[in-house]
Coordinates of C-alpha atoms in Angstrom, one line a residue:
M1 CA -27.9 -48.4 73.8
T2 CA -30.7 -50.1 72.0
T3 CA -30.0 -50.6 68.3
I4 CA -32.4 -49.6 65.4
F5 CA -31.8 -50.6 61.8
N6 CA -32.7 -48.0 59.3
S7 CA -33.3 -49.0 55.7
T8 CA -35.3 -46.0 54.4
D9 CA -35.0 -42.3 53.9
V10 CA -35.7 -40.7 57.3
P11 CA -35.7 -36.9 57.3
A12 CA -32.8 -35.3 59.1
D13 CA -34.8 -34.0 62.0
L14 CA -36.5 -37.3 62.7
L15 CA -33.3 -39.2 62.3
Q16 CA -31.5 -36.9 64.8
A17 CA -34.3 -37.4 67.3
L18 CA -33.9 -41.2 67.0
K19 CA -30.2 -41.0 67.4
A20 CA -30.6 -39.1 70.6
D21 CA -32.2 -42.2 72.2
F22 CA -31.0 -45.1 70.1
D23 CA -28.0 -46.5 68.2
V24 CA -29.3 -46.1 64.6
V25 CA -27.4 -48.3 62.1
D26 CA -27.9 -47.7 58.3
V27 CA -28.6 -51.0 56.5
P28 CA -28.8 -50.6 52.8
A29 CA -31.7 -52.4 51.0
G30 CA -30.5 -55.5 49.3
T31 CA -28.2 -56.7 52.1
E32 CA -30.9 -58.9 53.7
S33 CA -28.8 -62.1 53.1
D34 CA -25.9 -60.9 55.3
L35 CA -27.0 -58.9 58.3
A36 CA -24.5 -60.1 60.9
A37 CA -22.1 -57.3 60.3
Y38 CA -24.7 -54.6 61.2
G39 CA -25.3 -55.7 64.8
A40 CA -28.3 -56.9 66.8
P41 CA -31.3 -54.6 66.4
T42 CA -34.4 -54.5 68.6
A43 CA -36.4 -52.6 65.9
W44 CA -36.0 -52.0 62.1
I45 CA -37.5 -49.2 60.0
L46 CA -37.7 -50.0 56.3
D47 CA -39.7 -49.6 53.1
G48 CA -40.9 -51.8 50.3
D49 CA -37.3 -52.2 48.9
T50 CA -36.4 -54.4 51.8
K51 CA -37.8 -58.0 51.9
I52 CA -38.5 -59.7 55.2
D53 CA -38.9 -63.5 55.5
A54 CA -38.0 -66.3 57.8
G55 CA -34.4 -66.4 56.5
V56 CA -33.9 -62.7 57.3
L57 CA -35.6 -63.0 60.7
A58 CA -33.4 -66.0 61.6
Q59 CA -30.4 -63.7 61.4
L60 CA -31.8 -61.3 63.9
P61 CA -33.0 -63.1 67.1
S62 CA -33.1 -59.8 69.0
L63 CA -35.5 -58.2 66.6
K64 CA -38.9 -57.3 68.1
L65 CA -40.5 -55.0 65.6
V66 CA -40.4 -54.0 62.0
S67 CA -41.8 -50.6 61.1
N68 CA -42.8 -50.5 57.4
Y69 CA -42.9 -47.1 55.8
G70 CA -46.0 -47.5 53.7
V71 CA -49.5 -48.9 54.1
G72 CA -48.8 -51.9 51.9
Y73 CA -46.5 -54.6 53.3
D74 CA -46.3 -57.2 50.6
N75 CA -42.5 -57.0 51.0
I76 CA -43.0 -58.8 54.4
I77 CA -44.1 -62.3 55.0
V78 CA -46.3 -61.5 58.0
D79 CA -46.7 -65.2 59.0
D80 CA -43.0 -65.6 59.2
A81 CA -42.7 -62.5 61.4
T82 CA -45.5 -63.7 63.7
A83 CA -43.9 -67.1 64.0
A84 CA -40.6 -65.4 65.0
G85 CA -42.4 -63.2 67.6
V86 CA -41.8 -60.0 65.6
I87 CA -44.5 -57.3 65.4
I88 CA -45.1 -55.7 62.0
S89 CA -46.4 -52.1 61.8
N90 CA -47.4 -50.0 58.8
T91 CA -48.6 -46.4 58.1
P92 CA -52.3 -46.6 57.3
G93 CA -54.8 -43.8 57.6
V94 CA -52.6 -40.8 56.9
L95 CA -52.6 -41.4 53.1
D96 CA -56.3 -42.0 52.6
N97 CA -57.0 -38.5 51.2
A98 CA -54.1 -38.5 48.9
V99 CA -54.8 -41.9 47.3
A100 CA -58.5 -41.2 47.0
E101 CA -57.7 -37.9 45.3
V102 CA -55.4 -39.5 42.7
T103 CA -58.1 -42.2 42.1
L104 CA -60.6 -39.5 41.4
G105 CA -58.1 -37.8 39.1
L106 CA -57.6 -41.0 37.2
I107 CA -61.3 -41.5 36.8
L108 CA -61.7 -38.0 35.4
G109 CA -58.5 -38.3 33.3
I110 CA -59.5 -41.5 31.5
A111 CA -63.2 -40.8 31.1
R112 CA -62.8 -37.2 29.8
G113 CA -59.7 -37.9 27.7
I114 CA -57.7 -35.3 29.5
V115 CA -54.3 -37.0 29.1
W116 CA -55.1 -38.0 25.5
S117 CA -56.2 -34.5 24.7
D118 CA -53.0 -33.0 26.1
R119 CA -51.0 -35.2 23.8
W120 CA -53.3 -34.4 20.9
I121 CA -53.1 -30.7 21.1
R122 CA -49.3 -30.7 21.7
N123 CA -49.0 -32.7 18.4
G124 CA -50.7 -29.8 16.6
N125 CA -54.0 -31.6 15.9
W126 CA -56.4 -28.8 17.0
G127 CA -57.7 -27.0 14.0
P128 CA -59.6 -27.4 11.9
E129 CA -60.5 -30.7 13.6
W130 CA -61.9 -30.8 17.1
A131 CA -61.2 -33.6 19.6
P132 CA -63.6 -36.5 19.8
L133 CA -66.4 -36.4 22.3
T134 CA -65.9 -38.3 25.6
G135 CA -68.2 -39.9 28.2
D136 CA -69.8 -38.4 31.3
V137 CA -68.7 -39.0 34.8
H138 CA -71.7 -37.3 36.4
G139 CA -74.4 -39.9 37.0
A140 CA -72.1 -42.9 36.2
T141 CA -71.8 -45.9 38.4
L142 CA -68.6 -46.5 40.3
G143 CA -67.8 -50.0 41.6
I144 CA -65.3 -50.0 44.6
V145 CA -63.5 -53.3 45.3
G146 CA -62.6 -53.0 49.0
M147 CA -64.6 -50.6 51.1
G148 CA -61.8 -49.7 53.5
R149 CA -60.6 -46.2 54.5
I150 CA -59.5 -45.3 51.0
G151 CA -62.6 -46.8 49.3
R152 CA -64.9 -44.9 51.7
R153 CA -63.0 -41.6 51.1
L154 CA -63.3 -42.1 47.3
A155 CA -67.1 -42.7 47.7
E156 CA -67.2 -39.4 49.6
L157 CA -65.3 -37.5 46.9
V158 CA -67.5 -38.7 44.1
A159 CA -70.8 -37.9 45.9
P160 CA -70.9 -34.3 44.5
L161 CA -70.6 -35.8 41.0
G162 CA -73.8 -37.6 41.5
M163 CA -72.2 -41.0 41.0
R164 CA -74.0 -44.1 42.0
V165 CA -71.5 -46.1 44.2
L166 CA -71.5 -49.9 44.5
Y167 CA -69.0 -51.8 46.5
H168 CA -67.9 -55.4 47.1
N169 CA -66.2 -56.7 50.3
R170 CA -66.0 -60.2 51.7
K171 CA -69.1 -59.1 53.6
P172 CA -71.5 -56.1 53.6
N173 CA -70.8 -53.1 55.8
P174 CA -74.1 -52.1 57.4
E175 CA -72.9 -48.7 58.4
I176 CA -71.9 -47.9 54.8
D177 CA -75.1 -49.2 53.5
N178 CA -77.3 -47.3 56.0
S179 CA -75.4 -44.1 55.3
G180 CA -76.4 -44.1 51.6
L181 CA -72.8 -43.4 50.6
A182 CA -72.5 -46.7 48.8
H183 CA -74.4 -50.0 48.5
Y184 CA -73.1 -53.5 48.7
A185 CA -73.4 -55.6 45.6
E186 CA -72.5 -59.2 44.7
W187 CA -69.4 -59.5 42.6
E188 CA -71.0 -60.2 39.3
T189 CA -73.6 -57.5 39.8
M190 CA -71.0 -54.8 40.6
L191 CA -68.9 -55.6 37.6
A192 CA -71.8 -55.8 35.2
E193 CA -73.3 -52.5 36.3
S194 CA -70.2 -50.3 36.9
D195 CA -68.9 -47.8 34.5
F196 CA -65.7 -47.6 36.5
V197 CA -64.2 -50.4 38.7
S198 CA -61.7 -49.1 41.2
L199 CA -59.4 -51.5 43.1
H200 CA -58.6 -50.8 46.8
T201 CA -57.4 -54.2 48.1
P202 CA -54.1 -55.1 49.8
L203 CA -51.8 -57.5 48.0
T204 CA -51.9 -60.8 49.8
E205 CA -51.5 -64.4 48.6
R206 CA -55.3 -64.5 48.4
T207 CA -55.6 -61.3 46.3
R208 CA -52.5 -61.8 44.0
G209 CA -53.8 -62.0 40.5
F210 CA -57.4 -62.3 41.7
F211 CA -58.8 -60.0 39.0
T212 CA -58.8 -62.3 35.9
A213 CA -60.0 -62.6 32.4
E214 CA -63.3 -63.9 33.7
D215 CA -63.8 -60.7 35.6
F216 CA -63.0 -58.5 32.6
A217 CA -65.6 -60.5 30.7
L218 CA -68.3 -59.4 33.2
M219 CA -67.5 -55.7 32.7
K220 CA -69.3 -53.4 30.3
P221 CA -67.3 -52.8 27.0
S222 CA -67.7 -49.1 27.9
A223 CA -66.2 -49.5 31.4
Y224 CA -62.8 -48.6 32.8
L225 CA -60.6 -50.3 35.3
I226 CA -58.9 -48.0 37.9
N227 CA -56.0 -49.5 40.0
T228 CA -54.3 -47.5 42.8
A229 CA -53.9 -50.6 45.0
R230 CA -51.1 -52.9 43.8
G231 CA -50.3 -53.9 40.3
A232 CA -50.2 -57.6 41.1
V233 CA -53.8 -57.9 42.2
V234 CA -54.6 -57.9 38.5
D235 CA -53.7 -60.6 36.0
E236 CA -51.6 -58.4 33.7
A237 CA -51.9 -60.6 30.7
A238 CA -55.7 -60.6 31.1
L239 CA -55.6 -56.8 31.4
L240 CA -53.6 -56.4 28.3
D241 CA -55.9 -58.7 26.4
A242 CA -59.0 -56.8 27.6
L243 CA -57.5 -53.5 26.6
T244 CA -56.2 -54.5 23.1
S245 CA -59.4 -56.5 22.3
N246 CA -61.7 -53.6 23.4
R247 CA -63.3 -55.9 26.0
I248 CA -63.2 -52.8 28.2
A249 CA -62.9 -49.2 27.2
G250 CA -59.6 -48.5 29.0
A251 CA -57.7 -48.4 32.3
A252 CA -56.0 -45.9 34.5
L253 CA -53.1 -47.4 36.5
D254 CA -50.9 -46.0 39.2
V255 CA -49.4 -49.4 40.2
F256 CA -47.8 -52.2 38.2
V257 CA -46.5 -55.7 38.6
D258 CA -43.0 -54.5 37.9
E259 CA -42.0 -51.1 39.3
P260 CA -40.5 -49.0 37.7
L261 CA -42.6 -49.9 34.7
R262 CA -40.4 -51.8 32.1
K263 CA -39.4 -49.6 29.1
D264 CA -40.8 -52.4 26.8
S265 CA -44.1 -52.7 28.6
P266 CA -47.0 -53.1 26.1
L267 CA -49.0 -50.7 28.3
L268 CA -46.9 -47.8 27.0
Q269 CA -48.2 -48.4 23.5
L270 CA -51.9 -48.2 24.3
D271 CA -53.9 -45.0 23.8
N272 CA -56.7 -46.2 26.0
V273 CA -54.6 -46.3 29.2
V274 CA -53.5 -43.5 31.6
L275 CA -50.4 -44.3 33.5
T276 CA -49.0 -42.6 36.6
P277 CA -45.8 -43.7 38.5
H278 CA -47.2 -44.9 41.8
I279 CA -48.0 -41.4 43.1
G280 CA -51.0 -42.2 45.2
S281 CA -49.4 -41.0 48.4
A282 CA -46.8 -38.8 46.8
T283 CA -47.6 -35.4 48.4
V284 CA -45.3 -33.5 50.7
H285 CA -47.8 -33.5 53.6
T286 CA -48.8 -37.2 53.2
R287 CA -45.2 -38.5 52.9
R288 CA -44.2 -36.5 56.0
A289 CA -47.1 -37.9 57.9
M290 CA -46.3 -41.4 56.8
I291 CA -42.6 -41.2 57.9
E292 CA -43.5 -39.6 61.2
L293 CA -45.8 -42.5 61.9
A294 CA -43.2 -45.1 60.8
V295 CA -40.6 -43.4 63.1
A296 CA -43.0 -43.3 66.0
N297 CA -43.7 -47.0 65.5
V298 CA -40.0 -48.0 65.4
A299 CA -39.2 -45.9 68.5
A300 CA -42.1 -47.6 70.3
G301 CA -40.7 -51.0 69.3
A302 CA -37.2 -50.1 70.4
R303 CA -38.6 -49.1 73.9
G304 CA -40.6 -52.3 74.2
E305 CA -43.9 -50.6 73.7
A306 CA -46.8 -51.4 71.3
P307 CA -46.7 -49.5 68.0
Q308 CA -49.7 -47.3 67.0
T309 CA -50.6 -49.3 63.9
P310 CA -49.7 -53.0 64.3
V311 CA -50.4 -55.4 61.4
N312 CA -50.1 -58.7 63.4
N313 CA -50.8 -59.7 67.0
I314 CA -48.0 -61.1 69.1
V315 CA -49.1 -62.8 72.3
G316 CA -46.9 -62.5 75.3

């Protein structure tokens, strides 16, 4: 019977269905350096806690596919997998609405002081004083970095707010421009004109730490950075400096360089930051859809079929 490695939390009904057709072997995350004892898998379902590189792949010559439970796959060195003839798949598309919704919530939360106001009233500060005035979201300019599926969905969600939407990709998207949903802008223009800059880029070697002090310097002092992509796409030291020096007005962050966020992180001490614990896709419906897709992909790989959502292309 074909062997599948499992290194993530697969719901009981989906796990039972896999076990009906395959030999499913549980492989705890963190055991990547010694996999010989677990057998010879054809496919492997895992999440971001398991790291895949050439050293891991060399131990598993029978492996044909890795199904990553999550849209991001920075836990996998895709070039190593491609060189080893291993297909990588992920779970895009099914989480677009959930991540876009959280992004919109963070925009509203930081701009209107919702989180700060909650703390303020719980601390007994209402009366006779009133909370400070906040800024408007309606009519503001939103800059989207990465006009993919999630970026586009965010642009759709903010349209009823009358927001002007600019975006920056490596190249313009004529379909987006012609739709009127958003308009392409050069990098410097987008940063200079946006009241909110929202990041929606994958974490790759090219994008790691790409948002730097020079970029914060181009933003308005009244602007906010929103990050629901990956923490490491931002130079964290530059972000902290921009926040503490009032170079920008604030930030709303769902992702961080270190997760869970360190207990001594300076971000925890800042009032101009809203923090959420990587909850972009954390809804019951979305997580179920993600794991169903990941299971479908691993089963396809175990049968020698192409997955629904491959990341890399393997010839032959």
